[in-house]
XYZ file of C-alpha atoms in Angstrom:
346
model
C 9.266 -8.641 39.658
C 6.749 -7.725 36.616
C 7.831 -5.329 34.064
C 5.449 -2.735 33.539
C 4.029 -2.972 30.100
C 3.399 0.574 28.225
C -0.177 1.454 27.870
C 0.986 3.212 25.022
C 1.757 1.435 21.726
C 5.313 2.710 20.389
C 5.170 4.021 17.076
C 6.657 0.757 14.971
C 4.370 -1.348 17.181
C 0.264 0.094 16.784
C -0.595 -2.046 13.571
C 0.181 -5.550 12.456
C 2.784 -6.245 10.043
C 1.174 -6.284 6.350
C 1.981 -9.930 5.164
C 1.899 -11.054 8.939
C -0.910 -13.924 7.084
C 1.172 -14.836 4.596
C 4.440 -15.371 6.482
C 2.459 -17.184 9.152
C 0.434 -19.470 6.468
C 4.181 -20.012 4.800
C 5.809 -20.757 7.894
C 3.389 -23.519 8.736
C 3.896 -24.773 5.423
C 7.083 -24.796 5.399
C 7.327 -26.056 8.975
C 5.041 -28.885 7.993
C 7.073 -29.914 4.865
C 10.285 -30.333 7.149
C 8.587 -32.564 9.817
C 7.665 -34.746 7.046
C 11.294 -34.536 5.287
C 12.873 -35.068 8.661
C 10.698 -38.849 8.997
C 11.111 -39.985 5.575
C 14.742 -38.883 4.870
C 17.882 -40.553 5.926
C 20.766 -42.824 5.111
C 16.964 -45.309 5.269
C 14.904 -43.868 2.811
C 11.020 -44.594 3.849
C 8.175 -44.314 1.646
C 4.884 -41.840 1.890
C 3.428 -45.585 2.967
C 5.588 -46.792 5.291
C 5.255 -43.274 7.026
C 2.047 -43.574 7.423
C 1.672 -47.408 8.748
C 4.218 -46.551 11.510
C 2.267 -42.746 11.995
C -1.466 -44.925 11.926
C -0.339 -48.443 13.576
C 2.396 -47.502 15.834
C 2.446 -50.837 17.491
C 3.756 -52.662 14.179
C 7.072 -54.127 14.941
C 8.915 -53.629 12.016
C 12.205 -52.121 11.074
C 10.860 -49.161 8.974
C 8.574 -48.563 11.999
C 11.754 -47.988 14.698
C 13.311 -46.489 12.932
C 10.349 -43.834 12.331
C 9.722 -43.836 16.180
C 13.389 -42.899 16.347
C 13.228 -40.060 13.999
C 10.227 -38.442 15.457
C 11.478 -37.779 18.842
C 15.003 -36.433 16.837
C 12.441 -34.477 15.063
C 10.536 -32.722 18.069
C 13.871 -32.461 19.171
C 15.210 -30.155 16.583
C 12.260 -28.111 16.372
C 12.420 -27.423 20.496
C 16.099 -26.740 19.903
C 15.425 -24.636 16.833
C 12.973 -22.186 18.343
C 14.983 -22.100 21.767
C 17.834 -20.549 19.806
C 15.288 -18.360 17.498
C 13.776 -16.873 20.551
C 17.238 -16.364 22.583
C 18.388 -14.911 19.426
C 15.958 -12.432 18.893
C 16.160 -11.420 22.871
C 19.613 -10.998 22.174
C 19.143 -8.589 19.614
C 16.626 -6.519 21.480
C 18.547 -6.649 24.622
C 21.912 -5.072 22.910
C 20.101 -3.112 20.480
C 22.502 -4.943 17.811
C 21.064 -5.954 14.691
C 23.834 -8.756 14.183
C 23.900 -9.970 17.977
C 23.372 -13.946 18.661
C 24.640 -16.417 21.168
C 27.376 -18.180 19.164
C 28.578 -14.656 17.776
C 28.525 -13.264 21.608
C 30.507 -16.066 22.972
C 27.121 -17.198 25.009
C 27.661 -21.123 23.543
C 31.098 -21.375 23.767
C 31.007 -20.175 27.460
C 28.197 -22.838 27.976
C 30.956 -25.587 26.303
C 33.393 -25.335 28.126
C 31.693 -25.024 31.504
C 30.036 -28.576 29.936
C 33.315 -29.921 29.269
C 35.099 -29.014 32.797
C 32.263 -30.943 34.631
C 33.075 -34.089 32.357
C 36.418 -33.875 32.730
C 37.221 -32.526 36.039
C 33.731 -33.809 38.378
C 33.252 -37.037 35.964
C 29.406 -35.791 35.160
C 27.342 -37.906 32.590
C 24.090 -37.193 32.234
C 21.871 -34.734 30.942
C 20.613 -33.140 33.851
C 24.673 -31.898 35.490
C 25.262 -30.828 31.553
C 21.981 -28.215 32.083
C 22.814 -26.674 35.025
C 26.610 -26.181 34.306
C 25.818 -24.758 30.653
C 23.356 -22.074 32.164
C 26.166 -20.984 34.743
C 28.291 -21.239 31.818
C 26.111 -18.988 29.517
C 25.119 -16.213 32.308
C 29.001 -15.995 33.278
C 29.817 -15.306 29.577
C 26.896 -12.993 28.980
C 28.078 -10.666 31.939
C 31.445 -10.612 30.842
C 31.185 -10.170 27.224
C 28.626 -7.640 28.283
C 31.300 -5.588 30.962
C 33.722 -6.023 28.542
C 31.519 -4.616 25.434
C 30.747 -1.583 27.729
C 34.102 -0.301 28.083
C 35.392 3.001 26.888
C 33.197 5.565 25.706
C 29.856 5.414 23.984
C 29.077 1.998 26.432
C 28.196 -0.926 24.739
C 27.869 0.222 21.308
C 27.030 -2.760 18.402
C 30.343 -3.226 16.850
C 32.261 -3.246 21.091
C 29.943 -6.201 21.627
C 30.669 -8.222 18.684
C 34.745 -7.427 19.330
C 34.382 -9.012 22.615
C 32.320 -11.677 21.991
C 34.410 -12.668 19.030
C 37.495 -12.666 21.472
C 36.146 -14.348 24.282
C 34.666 -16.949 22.121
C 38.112 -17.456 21.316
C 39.791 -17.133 23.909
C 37.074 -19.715 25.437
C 37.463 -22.380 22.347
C 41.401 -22.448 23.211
C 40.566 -23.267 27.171
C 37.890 -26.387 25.436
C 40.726 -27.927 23.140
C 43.458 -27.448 25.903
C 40.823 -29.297 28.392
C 39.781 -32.119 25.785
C 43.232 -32.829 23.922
C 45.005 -34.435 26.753
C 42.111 -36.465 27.827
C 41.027 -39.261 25.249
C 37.768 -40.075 27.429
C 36.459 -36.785 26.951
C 37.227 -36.030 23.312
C 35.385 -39.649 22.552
C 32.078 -38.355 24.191
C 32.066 -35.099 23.138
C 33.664 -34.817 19.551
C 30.314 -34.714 17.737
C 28.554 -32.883 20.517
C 31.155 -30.023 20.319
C 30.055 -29.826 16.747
C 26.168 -29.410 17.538
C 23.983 -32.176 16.668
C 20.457 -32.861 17.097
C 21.040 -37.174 16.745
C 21.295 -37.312 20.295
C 17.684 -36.230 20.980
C 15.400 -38.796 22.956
C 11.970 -38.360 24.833
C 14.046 -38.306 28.122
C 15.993 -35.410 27.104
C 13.304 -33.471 25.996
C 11.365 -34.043 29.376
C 14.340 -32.430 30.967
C 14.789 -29.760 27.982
C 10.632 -28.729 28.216
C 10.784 -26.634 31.166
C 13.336 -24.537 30.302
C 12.162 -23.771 26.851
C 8.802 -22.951 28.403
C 10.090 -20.563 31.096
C 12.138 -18.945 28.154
C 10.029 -18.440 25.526
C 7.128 -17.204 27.679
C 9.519 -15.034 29.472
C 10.434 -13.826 25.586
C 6.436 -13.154 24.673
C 5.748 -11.131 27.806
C 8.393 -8.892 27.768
C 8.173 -8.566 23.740
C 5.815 -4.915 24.119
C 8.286 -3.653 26.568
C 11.434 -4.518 24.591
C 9.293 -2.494 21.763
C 9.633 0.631 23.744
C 13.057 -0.195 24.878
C 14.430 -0.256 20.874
C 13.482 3.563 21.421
C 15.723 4.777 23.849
C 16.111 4.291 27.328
C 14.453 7.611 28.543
C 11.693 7.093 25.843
C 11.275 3.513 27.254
C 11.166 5.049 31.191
C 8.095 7.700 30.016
C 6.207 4.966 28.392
C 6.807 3.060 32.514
C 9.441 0.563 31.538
C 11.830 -0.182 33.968
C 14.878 -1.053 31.564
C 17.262 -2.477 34.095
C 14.662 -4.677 35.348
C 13.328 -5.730 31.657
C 16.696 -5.884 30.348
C 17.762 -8.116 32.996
C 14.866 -10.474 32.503
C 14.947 -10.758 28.815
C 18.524 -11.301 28.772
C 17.981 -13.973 31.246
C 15.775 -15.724 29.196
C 18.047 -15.572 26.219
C 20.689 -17.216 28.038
C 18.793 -19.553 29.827
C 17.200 -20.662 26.325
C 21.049 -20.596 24.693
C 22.434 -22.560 27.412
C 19.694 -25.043 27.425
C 20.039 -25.879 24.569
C 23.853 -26.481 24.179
C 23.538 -28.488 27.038
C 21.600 -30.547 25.286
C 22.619 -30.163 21.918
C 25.613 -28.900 21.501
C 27.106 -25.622 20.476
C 24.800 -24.814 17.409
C 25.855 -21.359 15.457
C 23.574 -18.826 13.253
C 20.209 -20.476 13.953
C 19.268 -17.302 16.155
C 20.854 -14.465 13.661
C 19.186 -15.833 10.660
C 15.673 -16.879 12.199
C 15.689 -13.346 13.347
C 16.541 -11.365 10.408
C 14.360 -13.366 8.247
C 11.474 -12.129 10.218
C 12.589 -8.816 10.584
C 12.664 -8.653 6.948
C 9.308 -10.095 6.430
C 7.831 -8.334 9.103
C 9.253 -5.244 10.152
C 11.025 -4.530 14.113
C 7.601 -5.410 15.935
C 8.940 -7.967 18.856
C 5.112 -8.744 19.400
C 5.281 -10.665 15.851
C 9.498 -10.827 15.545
C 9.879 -13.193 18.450
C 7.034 -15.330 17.895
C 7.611 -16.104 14.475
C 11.480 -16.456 15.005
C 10.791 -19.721 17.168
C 9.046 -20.917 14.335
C 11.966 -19.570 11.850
C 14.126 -21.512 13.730
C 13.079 -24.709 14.168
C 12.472 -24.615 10.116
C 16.031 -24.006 10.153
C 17.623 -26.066 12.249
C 14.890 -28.979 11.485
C 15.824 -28.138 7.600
C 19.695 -28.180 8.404
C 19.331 -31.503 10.090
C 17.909 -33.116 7.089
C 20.439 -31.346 4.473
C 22.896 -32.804 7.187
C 21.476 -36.292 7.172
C 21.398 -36.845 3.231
C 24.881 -35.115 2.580
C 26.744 -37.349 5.048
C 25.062 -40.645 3.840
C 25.264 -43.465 4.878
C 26.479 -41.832 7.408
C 25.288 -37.712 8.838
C 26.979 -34.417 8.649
C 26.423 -32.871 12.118
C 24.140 -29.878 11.812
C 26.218 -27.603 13.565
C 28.440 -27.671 10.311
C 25.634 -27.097 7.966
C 24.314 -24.645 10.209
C 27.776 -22.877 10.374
C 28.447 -23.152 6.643
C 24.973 -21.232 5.724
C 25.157 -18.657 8.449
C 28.644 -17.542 7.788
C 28.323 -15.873 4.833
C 24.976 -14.520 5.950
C 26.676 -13.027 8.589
C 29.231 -11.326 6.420
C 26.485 -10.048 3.955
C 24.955 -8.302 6.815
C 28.074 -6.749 8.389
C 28.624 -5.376 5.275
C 25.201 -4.136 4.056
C 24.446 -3.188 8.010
C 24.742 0.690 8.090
C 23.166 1.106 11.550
C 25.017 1.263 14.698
C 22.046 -0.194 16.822
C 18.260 -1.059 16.617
């Protein structure tokens, strides 16, 4: 079913943000100066030359040449990951109307782990393609039920309901994980470092599985971005302007989880990536989804890409997973903003 998109601009959305240029023309920078720190840095360190042999003459069998051809799927991998999560976290925010929503903060990843680790321990699953399907049942199932539970009581699912219950389910949901994995050595050695979140994992085969997803998400995300602009005004305001809100909230939220659970599946649970990418755009930019959820994707795969080098050159010789690094520079972010944040919704 197609949303109907207002004919009317909203308010916050009839002109483009002012430095719209400038963050774009930084982002690419800055996106740019991570693809090249993510090839050349390592536990191997590779020179500007040997970066560009392997880039110019890929057929050259050497080792600085694998070991580049390695590194730029991991790479394309991160950045697909890292604007998955940017998008679904951005959706997540418009959806709720919650300025500090995100998948790992509503329980959405955890739900998608464990649902993960049941099919590997209880149906013996080990590929890819099983982990995709039962993170996205695992993801929608958590959604709806942090969602029911958020709108208990009165006021309905007000900001700080939503962020109780996905605190506790995520909880609740990490105890059900650990009591699954502990007993069972087989699964705790395949899935300690996923668990974590990590990006070393990524190969052209998963990505071919990953693509279609993160294209049905993210395009799902641009379309409904005007609509979701009307929606941060109200549900009546939204219904004038010809919005159907249970139709466009059900869609975008679909796409949020369908990018979240995508990407555990294939990544592993990866925290804050969607919160910060987010915010940093709606601080650069203003509450305009047209521009927000755009340049979030590219937010976030800086991020994450950025995260997976810090990760990489702390841990040598060996790599600190960049679900950790993630986790360690989105925590306190998220406590600045819950106690700066003096809105109840957006």
């Amino acid at each position: 079913m197609i949303v109907p998109i207002p004919t009317t601009d909203p308010p916050q959305a009839a002109h483009a943000p002012r430095h719209l240029a400038l963050v774009l023309v930084a982002g690419i920078v800055l996106l740019g100066v991570c693809i090249v720190a993510s090839l050349a840095l390592g536990s191997k360190m590779l020179s500007w030359q040997q970066l560009m042999n392997a880039i110019v003459h890929p057929g050259t069998d050497d080792y600085a040449t694998a070991i580049i051809h390695k590194r730029i799927a991991r790479t394309v991998f991160s950045l697909c990951c890292g604007g998955a999560l940017g998008v679904s976290g951005a959706l997540m925010q418009a959806v709720t109307r919650n300025p500090i929503a995100d998948p790992s903060i509503l329980g959405v990843n955890t739900g998608a782990a464990l649902f993960v680790v049941c099919g590997i321990a209880f149906l013996h699953i080990g590929s890819p393609g099983p982990y995709i399907s039962l993170a996205l049942v695992g993801a929608a199932v958590t959604a709806v039920f942090v969602f029911g539970i958020g709108s208990l009581g009165r006021g309905g699912p007000t900001p700080i309901k939503l962020i109780l219950a996905g605190a506790a389910t995520s909880a609740a949901l990490s105890s059900l994980v650990s009591a699954i994995m502990i007993p069972r050595t087989d699964v705790i050695d395949q899935f300690r470092y996923w668990q974590v979140g990590s990006v070393g994992s990524g190969s052209w085969d998963t990505l071919v599985l990953f693509a279609p997803f993160l294209v049905l998400g993210v395009a799902a995300g641009f379309l409904t971005a005007p609509a979701l602009n009307a929606l941060a005004l109200g549900d009546e305001a939204a219904s004038g302007l010809g919005v159907r809100t249970g139709t466009l909230r059900a869609i975008a939220a679909l796409a949020g989880v369908v990018l979240c659970g995508a990407t555990t599946a294939v990544a592993g649970p990866i925290a804050f990536v969607g919160l910060l990418a987010t915010h940093l755009m709606r601080l650069f930019l203003g509450p305009d989804l047209r521009y927000v959820i755009p340049l979030a994707a590219l937010a976030g795969a800086i991020v994450l890409t950025l995260s997976d080098v810090c990760g990489r050159l702390i841990g040598s010789p060996g790599e600190l997973e960049v679900g950790v690094v993630t986790a360690f520079i989105g925590a306190p972010i998220l406590i600045i903003l819950a106690m700066r944040s003096k809105v109840r919704s957006l």
